[in-house]
JSON list of C-alpha atoms and ligand atoms in Angstrom, two decimals:
[
{"chain": "A", "resi": 2, "resn": "MET", "atom": "CA", "xyz": [169.10, 41.84, 112.21]},
{"chain": "A", "resi": 3, "resn": "SER", "atom": "CA", "xyz": [170.31, 39.39, 114.86]},
{"chain": "A", "resi": 4, "resn": "ASP", "atom": "CA", "xyz": [168.04, 36.84, 116.46]},
{"chain": "A", "resi": 5, "resn": "LEU", "atom": "CA", "xyz": [168.54, 38.61, 119.76]},
{"chain": "A", "resi": 6, "resn": "ILE", "atom": "CA", "xyz": [167.34, 41.92, 118.32]},
{"chain": "A", "resi": 7, "resn": "ALA", "atom": "CA", "xyz": [164.40, 40.17, 116.69]},
{"chain": "A", "resi": 8, "resn": "SER", "atom": "CA", "xyz": [163.47, 38.50, 120.00]},
{"chain": "A", "resi": 9, "resn": "LEU", "atom": "CA", "xyz": [163.82, 41.78, 121.89]},
{"chain": "A", "resi": 10, "resn": "LEU", "atom": "CA", "xyz": [161.59, 43.53, 119.36]},
{"chain": "A", "resi": 11, "resn": "ILE", "atom": "CA", "xyz": [158.90, 40.91, 119.82]},
{"chain": "A", "resi": 12, "resn": "LEU", "atom": "CA", "xyz": [159.22, 41.23, 123.59]},
{"chain": "A", "resi": 13, "resn": "GLN", "atom": "CA", "xyz": [159.05, 45.01, 123.43]},
{"chain": "A", "resi": 14, "resn": "ASP", "atom": "CA", "xyz": [155.98, 44.86, 121.24]},
{"chain": "A", "resi": 15, "resn": "ARG", "atom": "CA", "xyz": [154.27, 42.62, 123.81]},
{"chain": "A", "resi": 16, "resn": "ASP", "atom": "CA", "xyz": [155.44, 44.79, 126.69]},
{"chain": "A", "resi": 17, "resn": "GLN", "atom": "CA", "xyz": [153.98, 47.84, 125.04]},
{"chain": "A", "resi": 18, "resn": "ARG", "atom": "CA", "xyz": [150.74, 45.99, 124.52]},
{"chain": "A", "resi": 19, "resn": "VAL", "atom": "CA", "xyz": [150.60, 45.02, 128.21]},
{"chain": "A", "resi": 20, "resn": "THR", "atom": "CA", "xyz": [151.26, 48.65, 129.17]},
{"chain": "A", "resi": 21, "resn": "ARG", "atom": "CA", "xyz": [148.55, 49.91, 126.84]},
{"chain": "A", "resi": 22, "resn": "LEU", "atom": "CA", "xyz": [145.97, 47.38, 128.03]},
{"chain": "A", "resi": 23, "resn": "THR", "atom": "CA", "xyz": [146.79, 48.07, 131.68]},
{"chain": "A", "resi": 24, "resn": "ALA", "atom": "CA", "xyz": [146.35, 51.81, 131.14]},
{"chain": "A", "resi": 25, "resn": "ASP", "atom": "CA", "xyz": [143.04, 51.24, 129.32]},
{"chain": "A", "resi": 26, "resn": "LEU", "atom": "CA", "xyz": [141.81, 49.04, 132.17]},
{"chain": "A", "resi": 27, "resn": "GLU", "atom": "CA", "xyz": [142.83, 51.58, 134.77]},
{"chain": "A", "resi": 28, "resn": "HIS", "atom": "CA", "xyz": [140.84, 54.22, 132.93]},
{"chain": "A", "resi": 29, "resn": "ILE", "atom": "CA", "xyz": [137.55, 52.32, 133.11]},
{"chain": "A", "resi": 30, "resn": "PRO", "atom": "CA", "xyz": [136.76, 53.17, 136.76]},
{"chain": "A", "resi": 31, "resn": "VAL", "atom": "CA", "xyz": [137.47, 56.82, 135.91]},
{"chain": "A", "resi": 32, "resn": "ASP", "atom": "CA", "xyz": [134.92, 56.69, 133.08]},
{"chain": "A", "resi": 33, "resn": "GLU", "atom": "CA", "xyz": [132.44, 54.89, 135.32]},
{"chain": "A", "resi": 34, "resn": "ALA", "atom": "CA", "xyz": [132.81, 57.49, 138.06]},
{"chain": "A", "resi": 35, "resn": "ALA", "atom": "CA", "xyz": [132.31, 60.30, 135.53]},
{"chain": "A", "resi": 36, "resn": "LEU", "atom": "CA", "xyz": [129.05, 58.72, 134.34]},
{"chain": "A", "resi": 37, "resn": "THR", "atom": "CA", "xyz": [127.78, 58.25, 137.89]},
{"chain": "A", "resi": 38, "resn": "LYS", "atom": "CA", "xyz": [128.63, 61.85, 138.73]},
{"chain": "A", "resi": 39, "resn": "LYS", "atom": "CA", "xyz": [126.88, 63.25, 135.66]},
{"chain": "A", "resi": 40, "resn": "LEU", "atom": "CA", "xyz": [123.76, 61.21, 136.41]},
{"chain": "A", "resi": 41, "resn": "ALA", "atom": "CA", "xyz": [123.78, 62.30, 140.06]},
{"chain": "A", "resi": 42, "resn": "THR", "atom": "CA", "xyz": [124.08, 65.95, 139.00]},
{"chain": "A", "resi": 43, "resn": "GLN", "atom": "CA", "xyz": [121.19, 65.72, 136.56]},
{"chain": "A", "resi": 44, "resn": "THR", "atom": "CA", "xyz": [119.03, 63.79, 139.05]},
{"chain": "A", "resi": 45, "resn": "ALA", "atom": "CA", "xyz": [119.71, 66.37, 141.75]},
{"chain": "A", "resi": 46, "resn": "ARG", "atom": "CA", "xyz": [118.76, 69.18, 139.37]},
{"chain": "A", "resi": 47, "resn": "TYR", "atom": "CA", "xyz": [115.48, 67.47, 138.53]},
{"chain": "A", "resi": 48, "resn": "GLU", "atom": "CA", "xyz": [114.69, 66.82, 142.22]},
{"chain": "A", "resi": 49, "resn": "GLN", "atom": "CA", "xyz": [115.40, 70.44, 143.05]},
{"chain": "A", "resi": 50, "resn": "LEU", "atom": "CA", "xyz": [113.13, 71.62, 140.26]},
{"chain": "A", "resi": 51, "resn": "LYS", "atom": "CA", "xyz": [110.38, 69.31, 141.52]},
{"chain": "A", "resi": 52, "resn": "THR", "atom": "CA", "xyz": [110.77, 70.57, 145.09]},
{"chain": "A", "resi": 53, "resn": "GLU", "atom": "CA", "xyz": [110.70, 74.19, 143.96]},
{"chain": "A", "resi": 54, "resn": "THR", "atom": "CA", "xyz": [107.56, 73.61, 141.89]},
{"chain": "A", "resi": 55, "resn": "ARG", "atom": "CA", "xyz": [105.85, 71.81, 144.76]},
{"chain": "A", "resi": 56, "resn": "LYS", "atom": "CA", "xyz": [106.72, 74.70, 147.06]},
{"chain": "A", "resi": 57, "resn": "LEU", "atom": "CA", "xyz": [104.91, 77.14, 144.72]},
{"chain": "A", "resi": 58, "resn": "GLU", "atom": "CA", "xyz": [101.72, 75.16, 145.20]},
{"chain": "A", "resi": 59, "resn": "THR", "atom": "CA", "xyz": [102.21, 74.92, 148.98]},
{"chain": "A", "resi": 60, "resn": "ASP", "atom": "CA", "xyz": [102.76, 78.68, 149.12]},
{"chain": "A", "resi": 61, "resn": "ARG", "atom": "CA", "xyz": [99.63, 79.27, 147.07]},
{"chain": "A", "resi": 62, "resn": "LYS", "atom": "CA", "xyz": [97.57, 77.11, 149.44]},
{"chain": "A", "resi": 63, "resn": "LYS", "atom": "CA", "xyz": [98.88, 79.13, 152.37]},
{"chain": "A", "resi": 64, "resn": "LEU", "atom": "CA", "xyz": [97.68, 82.30, 150.65]},
{"chain": "A", "resi": 65, "resn": "GLU", "atom": "CA", "xyz": [94.32, 80.67, 150.03]},
{"chain": "A", "resi": 66, "resn": "LEU", "atom": "CA", "xyz": [94.01, 79.94, 153.75]},
{"chain": "A", "resi": 67, "resn": "GLU", "atom": "CA", "xyz": [94.95, 83.53, 154.53]},
{"chain": "A", "resi": 68, "resn": "VAL", "atom": "CA", "xyz": [92.20, 84.73, 152.20]},
{"chain": "A", "resi": 69, "resn": "GLN", "atom": "CA", "xyz": [89.70, 82.47, 153.98]},
{"chain": "A", "resi": 70, "resn": "THR", "atom": "CA", "xyz": [90.82, 83.83, 157.34]},
{"chain": "A", "resi": 71, "resn": "LYS", "atom": "CA", "xyz": [90.34, 87.39, 156.08]},
{"chain": "A", "resi": 72, "resn": "GLN", "atom": "CA", "xyz": [86.90, 86.51, 154.72]},
{"chain": "A", "resi": 73, "resn": "ALA", "atom": "CA", "xyz": [85.93, 85.05, 158.08]},
{"chain": "A", "resi": 74, "resn": "LEU", "atom": "CA", "xyz": [87.18, 88.22, 159.70]},
{"chain": "A", "resi": 75, "resn": "ILE", "atom": "CA", "xyz": [85.09, 90.34, 157.35]},
{"chain": "A", "resi": 76, "resn": "ALA", "atom": "CA", "xyz": [82.04, 88.21, 158.19]},
{"chain": "A", "resi": 77, "resn": "LYS", "atom": "CA", "xyz": [82.77, 88.71, 161.87]},
{"chain": "A", "resi": 78, "resn": "TYR", "atom": "CA", "xyz": [83.09, 92.49, 161.45]},
{"chain": "A", "resi": 79, "resn": "LYS", "atom": "CA", "xyz": [79.83, 92.60, 159.52]},
{"chain": "A", "resi": 80, "resn": "GLY", "atom": "CA", "xyz": [78.15, 90.69, 162.32]},
{"chain": "A", "resi": 81, "resn": "GLN", "atom": "CA", "xyz": [79.53, 93.20, 164.83]},
{"chain": "A", "resi": 82, "resn": "GLN", "atom": "CA", "xyz": [78.27, 96.08, 162.67]},
{"chain": "A", "resi": 83, "resn": "GLN", "atom": "CA", "xyz": [74.75, 94.73, 162.83]},
{"chain": "A", "resi": 84, "resn": "GLN", "atom": "CA", "xyz": [74.90, 94.60, 166.60]},
{"chain": "A", "resi": 85, "resn": "THR", "atom": "CA", "xyz": [76.34, 98.04, 167.21]},
{"chain": "A", "resi": 86, "resn": "ARG", "atom": "CA", "xyz": [74.36, 101.25, 167.65]},
{"chain": "A", "resi": 87, "resn": "LYS", "atom": "CA", "xyz": [77.38, 103.49, 167.74]},
{"chain": "A", "resi": 88, "resn": "ASN", "atom": "CA", "xyz": [78.26, 105.31, 164.50]},
{"chain": "A", "resi": 89, "resn": "GLU", "atom": "CA", "xyz": [81.89, 105.58, 165.46]},
{"chain": "A", "resi": 90, "resn": "GLU", "atom": "CA", "xyz": [82.23, 101.86, 166.03]},
{"chain": "A", "resi": 91, "resn": "PHE", "atom": "CA", "xyz": [80.35, 101.16, 162.79]},
{"chain": "A", "resi": 92, "resn": "ALA", "atom": "CA", "xyz": [82.75, 103.39, 160.85]},
{"chain": "A", "resi": 93, "resn": "ALA", "atom": "CA", "xyz": [85.76, 101.79, 162.53]},
{"chain": "A", "resi": 94, "resn": "LEU", "atom": "CA", "xyz": [84.50, 98.35, 161.54]},
{"chain": "A", "resi": 95, "resn": "ASN", "atom": "CA", "xyz": [83.90, 99.60, 158.01]},
{"chain": "A", "resi": 96, "resn": "HIS", "atom": "CA", "xyz": [87.46, 100.71, 157.91]},
{"chain": "A", "resi": 97, "resn": "GLU", "atom": "CA", "xyz": [88.65, 97.27, 159.08]},
{"chain": "A", "resi": 98, "resn": "ILE", "atom": "CA", "xyz": [86.46, 95.56, 156.47]},
{"chain": "A", "resi": 99, "resn": "GLU", "atom": "CA", "xyz": [87.87, 97.72, 153.69]},
{"chain": "A", "resi": 100, "resn": "ARG", "atom": "CA", "xyz": [91.39, 97.02, 154.83]},
{"chain": "A", "resi": 101, "resn": "ALA", "atom": "CA", "xyz": [90.75, 93.26, 154.90]},
{"chain": "A", "resi": 102, "resn": "GLU", "atom": "CA", "xyz": [89.17, 93.43, 151.44]},
{"chain": "A", "resi": 103, "resn": "GLN", "atom": "CA", "xyz": [92.17, 95.29, 150.14]},
{"chain": "A", "resi": 104, "resn": "GLU", "atom": "CA", "xyz": [94.46, 92.65, 151.64]},
{"chain": "A", "resi": 105, "resn": "ILE", "atom": "CA", "xyz": [92.38, 89.92, 149.98]},
{"chain": "A", "resi": 106, "resn": "VAL", "atom": "CA", "xyz": [92.90, 91.60, 146.58]},
{"chain": "A", "resi": 107, "resn": "THR", "atom": "CA", "xyz": [96.65, 91.66, 147.15]},
{"chain": "A", "resi": 108, "resn": "LEU", "atom": "CA", "xyz": [96.68, 88.02, 148.32]},
{"chain": "A", "resi": 109, "resn": "GLU", "atom": "CA", "xyz": [94.65, 86.90, 145.32]},
{"chain": "A", "resi": 110, "resn": "ASP", "atom": "CA", "xyz": [97.04, 88.69, 142.97]},
{"chain": "A", "resi": 111, "resn": "GLN", "atom": "CA", "xyz": [99.89, 86.83, 144.60]},
{"chain": "A", "resi": 112, "resn": "GLU", "atom": "CA", "xyz": [97.95, 83.59, 144.27]},
{"chain": "A", "resi": 113, "resn": "LEU", "atom": "CA", "xyz": [97.48, 84.16, 140.52]},
{"chain": "A", "resi": 114, "resn": "ASP", "atom": "CA", "xyz": [101.16, 84.82, 140.13]},
{"chain": "A", "resi": 115, "resn": "LEU", "atom": "CA", "xyz": [102.02, 81.60, 141.99]},
{"chain": "A", "resi": 116, "resn": "MET", "atom": "CA", "xyz": [99.51, 79.63, 139.89]},
{"chain": "A", "resi": 117, "resn": "ALA", "atom": "CA", "xyz": [101.14, 80.83, 136.69]},
{"chain": "A", "resi": 118, "resn": "ARG", "atom": "CA", "xyz": [104.59, 79.98, 138.00]},
{"chain": "A", "resi": 119, "resn": "TYR", "atom": "CA", "xyz": [103.37, 76.60, 139.18]},
{"chain": "A", "resi": 120, "resn": "ASP", "atom": "CA", "xyz": [102.00, 75.78, 135.70]},
{"chain": "A", "resi": 121, "resn": "GLN", "atom": "CA", "xyz": [105.29, 76.83, 134.16]},
{"chain": "A", "resi": 122, "resn": "GLY", "atom": "CA", "xyz": [107.16, 74.78, 136.78]},
{"chain": "A", "resi": 123, "resn": "LEU", "atom": "CA", "xyz": [105.10, 71.70, 135.94]},
{"chain": "A", "resi": 124, "resn": "LYS", "atom": "CA", "xyz": [105.96, 72.05, 132.25]},
{"chain": "A", "resi": 125, "resn": "VAL", "atom": "CA", "xyz": [109.67, 72.48, 132.91]},
{"chain": "A", "resi": 126, "resn": "THR", "atom": "CA", "xyz": [109.66, 69.57, 135.37]},
{"chain": "A", "resi": 127, "resn": "ALA", "atom": "CA", "xyz": [107.99, 67.31, 132.82]},
{"chain": "A", "resi": 128, "resn": "THR", "atom": "CA", "xyz": [110.56, 68.25, 130.16]},
{"chain": "A", "resi": 129, "resn": "GLU", "atom": "CA", "xyz": [113.38, 67.72, 132.63]},
{"chain": "A", "resi": 130, "resn": "GLU", "atom": "CA", "xyz": [111.94, 64.36, 133.69]},
{"chain": "A", "resi": 131, "resn": "ALA", "atom": "CA", "xyz": [111.85, 63.15, 130.10]},
{"chain": "A", "resi": 132, "resn": "ALA", "atom": "CA", "xyz": [115.43, 64.35, 129.55]},
{"chain": "A", "resi": 133, "resn": "LEU", "atom": "CA", "xyz": [116.53, 62.62, 132.75]},
{"chain": "A", "resi": 134, "resn": "LYS", "atom": "CA", "xyz": [114.92, 59.33, 131.70]},
{"chain": "A", "resi": 135, "resn": "GLU", "atom": "CA", "xyz": [116.64, 59.54, 128.34]},
{"chain": "A", "resi": 136, "resn": "PHE", "atom": "CA", "xyz": [119.94, 60.27, 130.03]},
{"chain": "A", "resi": 137, "resn": "GLN", "atom": "CA", "xyz": [119.46, 57.37, 132.46]},
{"chain": "A", "resi": 138, "resn": "THR", "atom": "CA", "xyz": [118.99, 55.03, 129.51]},
{"chain": "A", "resi": 139, "resn": "LYS", "atom": "CA", "xyz": [122.16, 56.39, 127.91]},
{"chain": "A", "resi": 140, "resn": "VAL", "atom": "CA", "xyz": [124.11, 55.95, 131.14]},
{"chain": "A", "resi": 141, "resn": "THR", "atom": "CA", "xyz": [122.87, 52.39, 131.61]},
{"chain": "A", "resi": 142, "resn": "HIS", "atom": "CA", "xyz": [123.94, 51.63, 128.07]},
{"chain": "A", "resi": 143, "resn": "ALA", "atom": "CA", "xyz": [127.35, 53.28, 128.54]},
{"chain": "A", "resi": 144, "resn": "GLN", "atom": "CA", "xyz": [127.86, 51.39, 131.81]},
{"chain": "A", "resi": 145, "resn": "ALA", "atom": "CA", "xyz": [127.07, 48.10, 130.09]},
{"chain": "A", "resi": 146, "resn": "GLU", "atom": "CA", "xyz": [129.55, 49.03, 127.35]},
{"chain": "A", "resi": 147, "resn": "LEU", "atom": "CA", "xyz": [132.22, 49.73, 129.94]},
{"chain": "A", "resi": 148, "resn": "THR", "atom": "CA", "xyz": [131.57, 46.40, 131.66]},
{"chain": "A", "resi": 149, "resn": "LYS", "atom": "CA", "xyz": [131.90, 44.68, 128.31]},
{"chain": "A", "resi": 150, "resn": "LYS", "atom": "CA", "xyz": [135.06, 46.64, 127.52]},
{"chain": "A", "resi": 151, "resn": "ARG", "atom": "CA", "xyz": [136.56, 45.70, 130.88]},
{"chain": "A", "resi": 152, "resn": "ALA", "atom": "CA", "xyz": [135.93, 41.99, 130.28]},
{"chain": "A", "resi": 153, "resn": "THR", "atom": "CA", "xyz": [137.50, 42.22, 126.81]},
{"chain": "A", "resi": 154, "resn": "LEU", "atom": "CA", "xyz": [140.53, 44.11, 128.10]},
{"chain": "A", "resi": 155, "resn": "GLU", "atom": "CA", "xyz": [141.02, 41.70, 130.99]},
{"chain": "A", "resi": 156, "resn": "LYS", "atom": "CA", "xyz": [140.96, 38.78, 128.60]},
{"chain": "A", "resi": 157, "resn": "GLU", "atom": "CA", "xyz": [143.37, 40.51, 126.21]},
{"chain": "A", "resi": 158, "resn": "LEU", "atom": "CA", "xyz": [145.67, 41.44, 129.06]},
{"chain": "A", "resi": 159, "resn": "GLU", "atom": "CA", "xyz": [145.72, 37.88, 130.35]},
{"chain": "A", "resi": 160, "resn": "GLN", "atom": "CA", "xyz": [146.66, 36.63, 126.87]},
{"chain": "A", "resi": 161, "resn": "SER", "atom": "CA", "xyz": [149.25, 39.38, 126.45]},
{"chain": "A", "resi": 162, "resn": "LEU", "atom": "CA", "xyz": [150.91, 38.49, 129.75]},
{"chain": "A", "resi": 163, "resn": "VAL", "atom": "CA", "xyz": [151.24, 34.87, 128.64]},
{"chain": "A", "resi": 164, "resn": "ALA", "atom": "CA", "xyz": [152.62, 36.01, 125.28]},
{"chain": "A", "resi": 165, "resn": "ARG", "atom": "CA", "xyz": [155.07, 38.33, 127.03]},
{"chain": "A", "resi": 166, "resn": "THR", "atom": "CA", "xyz": [156.37, 35.57, 129.30]},
{"chain": "A", "resi": 167, "resn": "GLU", "atom": "CA", "xyz": [156.80, 33.43, 126.24]},
{"chain": "A", "resi": 168, "resn": "ALA", "atom": "CA", "xyz": [158.78, 36.19, 124.50]},
{"chain": "A", "resi": 169, "resn": "GLU", "atom": "CA", "xyz": [160.91, 36.73, 127.60]},
{"chain": "A", "resi": 170, "resn": "GLY", "atom": "CA", "xyz": [161.88, 33.06, 127.49]},
{"chain": "A", "resi": 171, "resn": "LYS", "atom": "CA", "xyz": [163.48, 33.62, 124.12]},
{"chain": "A", "resi": 172, "resn": "VAL", "atom": "CA", "xyz": [165.88, 36.32, 125.35]},
{"chain": "A", "resi": 173, "resn": "ASP", "atom": "CA", "xyz": [169.01, 35.39, 127.33]},
{"chain": "A", "resi": 174, "resn": "GLU", "atom": "CA", "xyz": [169.04, 36.54, 130.92]},
{"chain": "A", "resi": 175, "resn": "LEU", "atom": "CA", "xyz": [171.75, 39.18, 130.67]},
{"chain": "A", "resi": 176, "resn": "ALA", "atom": "CA", "xyz": [170.19, 40.88, 127.64]},
{"chain": "A", "resi": 177, "resn": "LEU", "atom": "CA", "xyz": [166.78, 40.63, 129.30]},
{"chain": "A", "resi": 178, "resn": "ARG", "atom": "CA", "xyz": [168.03, 42.34, 132.44]},
{"chain": "A", "resi": 179, "resn": "ARG", "atom": "CA", "xyz": [169.60, 45.12, 130.38]},
{"chain": "A", "resi": 180, "resn": "TYR", "atom": "CA", "xyz": [166.45, 45.53, 128.31]},
{"chain": "A", "resi": 181, "resn": "ARG", "atom": "CA", "xyz": [164.27, 45.64, 131.46]},
{"chain": "A", "resi": 182, "resn": "ARG", "atom": "CA", "xyz": [166.53, 48.22, 133.09]},
{"chain": "A", "resi": 183, "resn": "ILE", "atom": "CA", "xyz": [166.38, 50.54, 130.05]},
{"chain": "A", "resi": 184, "resn": "LEU", "atom": "CA", "xyz": [162.62, 50.11, 129.63]},
{"chain": "A", "resi": 185, "resn": "ALA", "atom": "CA", "xyz": [162.02, 50.86, 133.32]},
{"chain": "A", "resi": 186, "resn": "SER", "atom": "CA", "xyz": [163.91, 54.13, 132.99]},
{"chain": "A", "resi": 187, "resn": "LYS", "atom": "CA", "xyz": [162.76, 55.22, 129.51]},
{"chain": "A", "resi": 188, "resn": "LYS", "atom": "CA", "xyz": [159.16, 53.92, 129.74]},
{"chain": "A", "resi": 189, "resn": "ASP", "atom": "CA", "xyz": [158.38, 54.20, 126.01]},
{"chain": "A", "resi": 190, "resn": "ALA", "atom": "CA", "xyz": [160.97, 51.90, 124.40]},
{"chain": "A", "resi": 191, "resn": "ALA", "atom": "CA", "xyz": [164.23, 50.16, 125.28]},
{"chain": "A", "resi": 192, "resn": "ILE", "atom": "CA", "xyz": [165.18, 49.20, 121.75]},
{"chain": "A", "resi": 193, "resn": "VAL", "atom": "CA", "xyz": [164.82, 51.58, 118.82]},
{"chain": "A", "resi": 194, "resn": "PRO", "atom": "CA", "xyz": [165.69, 51.54, 115.11]},
{"chain": "A", "resi": 195, "resn": "ILE", "atom": "CA", "xyz": [168.34, 53.77, 113.56]},
{"chain": "A", "resi": 196, "resn": "VAL", "atom": "CA", "xyz": [166.69, 55.92, 110.91]},
{"chain": "A", "resi": 197, "resn": "HIS", "atom": "CA", "xyz": [168.81, 58.23, 108.72]},
{"chain": "A", "resi": 198, "resn": "GLY", "atom": "CA", "xyz": [171.72, 57.79, 111.10]},
{"chain": "A", "resi": 199, "resn": "THR", "atom": "CA", "xyz": [169.66, 58.99, 114.04]},
{"chain": "A", "resi": 200, "resn": "CYS", "atom": "CA", "xyz": [168.56, 57.22, 117.22]},
{"chain": "A", "resi": 201, "resn": "THR", "atom": "CA", "xyz": [164.75, 57.27, 117.05]},
{"chain": "A", "resi": 202, "resn": "GLY", "atom": "CA", "xyz": [164.59, 57.17, 120.84]},
{"chain": "A", "resi": 203, "resn": "CYS", "atom": "CA", "xyz": [166.23, 60.54, 121.46]},
{"chain": "A", "resi": 204, "resn": "HIS", "atom": "CA", "xyz": [166.75, 61.85, 117.88]},
{"chain": "A", "resi": 205, "resn": "PHE", "atom": "CA", "xyz": [170.46, 62.14, 118.47]},
{"chain": "A", "resi": 206, "resn": "LYS", "atom": "CA", "xyz": [172.77, 61.87, 115.43]},
{"chain": "A", "resi": 207, "resn": "LEU", "atom": "CA", "xyz": [174.78, 58.65, 115.86]},
{"chain": "A", "resi": 208, "resn": "THR", "atom": "CA", "xyz": [178.48, 58.23, 115.12]},
{"chain": "A", "resi": 209, "resn": "SER", "atom": "CA", "xyz": [179.40, 56.02, 112.16]},
{"chain": "A", "resi": 210, "resn": "THR", "atom": "CA", "xyz": [181.18, 53.70, 114.61]},
{"chain": "A", "resi": 211, "resn": "ALA", "atom": "CA", "xyz": [177.95, 53.24, 116.56]},
{"chain": "A", "resi": 212, "resn": "ILE", "atom": "CA", "xyz": [176.02, 52.62, 113.33]},
{"chain": "A", "resi": 213, "resn": "ASN", "atom": "CA", "xyz": [178.59, 50.14, 112.06]},
{"chain": "A", "resi": 214, "resn": "ASN", "atom": "CA", "xyz": [178.62, 48.37, 115.40]},
{"chain": "A", "resi": 215, "resn": "ALA", "atom": "CA", "xyz": [174.87, 48.16, 115.36]},
{"chain": "A", "resi": 216, "resn": "LYS", "atom": "CA", "xyz": [175.05, 46.64, 111.87]},
{"chain": "A", "resi": 217, "resn": "SER", "atom": "CA", "xyz": [177.76, 44.07, 112.48]},
{"chain": "A", "resi": 218, "resn": "SER", "atom": "CA", "xyz": [178.37, 43.50, 116.17]},
{"chain": "A", "resi": 219, "resn": "PRO", "atom": "CA", "xyz": [176.79, 40.42, 117.72]},
{"chain": "A", "resi": 220, "resn": "GLU", "atom": "CA", "xyz": [176.65, 42.40, 120.99]},
{"chain": "A", "resi": 221, "resn": "LEU", "atom": "CA", "xyz": [173.89, 44.81, 121.84]},
{"chain": "A", "resi": 222, "resn": "VAL", "atom": "CA", "xyz": [174.83, 48.38, 120.94]},
{"chain": "A", "resi": 223, "resn": "ALA", "atom": "CA", "xyz": [173.52, 51.38, 122.87]},
{"chain": "A", "resi": 224, "resn": "CYS", "atom": "CA", "xyz": [172.91, 54.96, 121.81]},
{"chain": "A", "resi": 225, "resn": "ASP", "atom": "CA", "xyz": [175.68, 57.12, 123.33]},
{"chain": "A", "resi": 226, "resn": "ASN", "atom": "CA", "xyz": [173.16, 59.79, 124.21]},
{"chain": "A", "resi": 227, "resn": "CYS", "atom": "CA", "xyz": [170.13, 58.02, 125.70]},
{"chain": "A", "resi": 228, "resn": "GLY", "atom": "CA", "xyz": [171.41, 54.51, 126.33]},
{"chain": "A", "resi": 229, "resn": "ARG", "atom": "CA", "xyz": [168.61, 52.79, 124.43]},
{"chain": "A", "resi": 230, "resn": "ILE", "atom": "CA", "xyz": [169.60, 49.71, 122.42]},
{"chain": "A", "resi": 231, "resn": "ILE", "atom": "CA", "xyz": [169.86, 50.66, 118.75]},
{"chain": "A", "resi": 232, "resn": "TYR", "atom": "CA", "xyz": [169.57, 48.47, 115.67]},
{"chain": "A", "resi": 233, "resn": "CYS", "atom": "CA", "xyz": [169.56, 48.84, 111.88]},
{"chain": "A", "resi": 234, "resn": "PRO", "atom": "CA", "xyz": [166.17, 47.85, 110.51]},
{"chain": "A", "resi": 235, "resn": "ASP", "atom": "CA", "xyz": [167.60, 47.27, 107.03]},
{"chain": "A", "resi": 236, "resn": "SER", "atom": "CA", "xyz": [170.55, 45.12, 108.10]},
{"chain": "A", "resi": 237, "resn": "GLN", "atom": "CA", "xyz": [170.08, 41.46, 107.41]},
{"chain": "A", "resi": 238, "resn": "GLY", "atom": "CA", "xyz": [171.93, 40.75, 110.66]},
{"chain": "B", "resi": 322, "resn": "LIG", "atom": "ZN1", "xyz": [169.25, 57.72, 121.73]}
]
């Protein structure tokens, strides 16, 4: 393997590292946003549950007031009954009293139903609150981990960029330009080993001339199919 190939391989290794670290760094805000969204969703669900439960109690109090109003009405009717001498009016008031009493029974049934639902709501809310607190702790922890990860990646990237510049300095300008051009177009790799007579970049079977050139030529040899620089890993250059 020629010195040029060896230098290019080191450069490519560092390039790939820079690419990997950059991608990892770019993914951190995505992870952070996902955490924030999940927490917001769970918080909203808890708040809604709390509001719904509170409304059950408000509704029950309204019914209670209605019952009191009906009771006052019954008291008023009874007062009117005592003052009237007319049988017809007395009977009419009796009818009104019975109706109000019937309505009170219905209202009280509704109240009982709301009380039961309110109790159930309180239990569910408490469970949900505990789950939310636990989740908040998890999210805080995960966010701290991401912050730590970002700092580590930034430091590694900084070091990798220095190492890459250093590796670039060891490749002559023409070869560097060629390497950069291929890498920009192929993304994954610009220089690949020949394995079993095949270019490992595109898996194309290479001609023996190309293989021999790659073994012995001091020039860079490209795969006829994909244009990546090819080299023989076993050749002693
Ligand atoms: Zn190829």
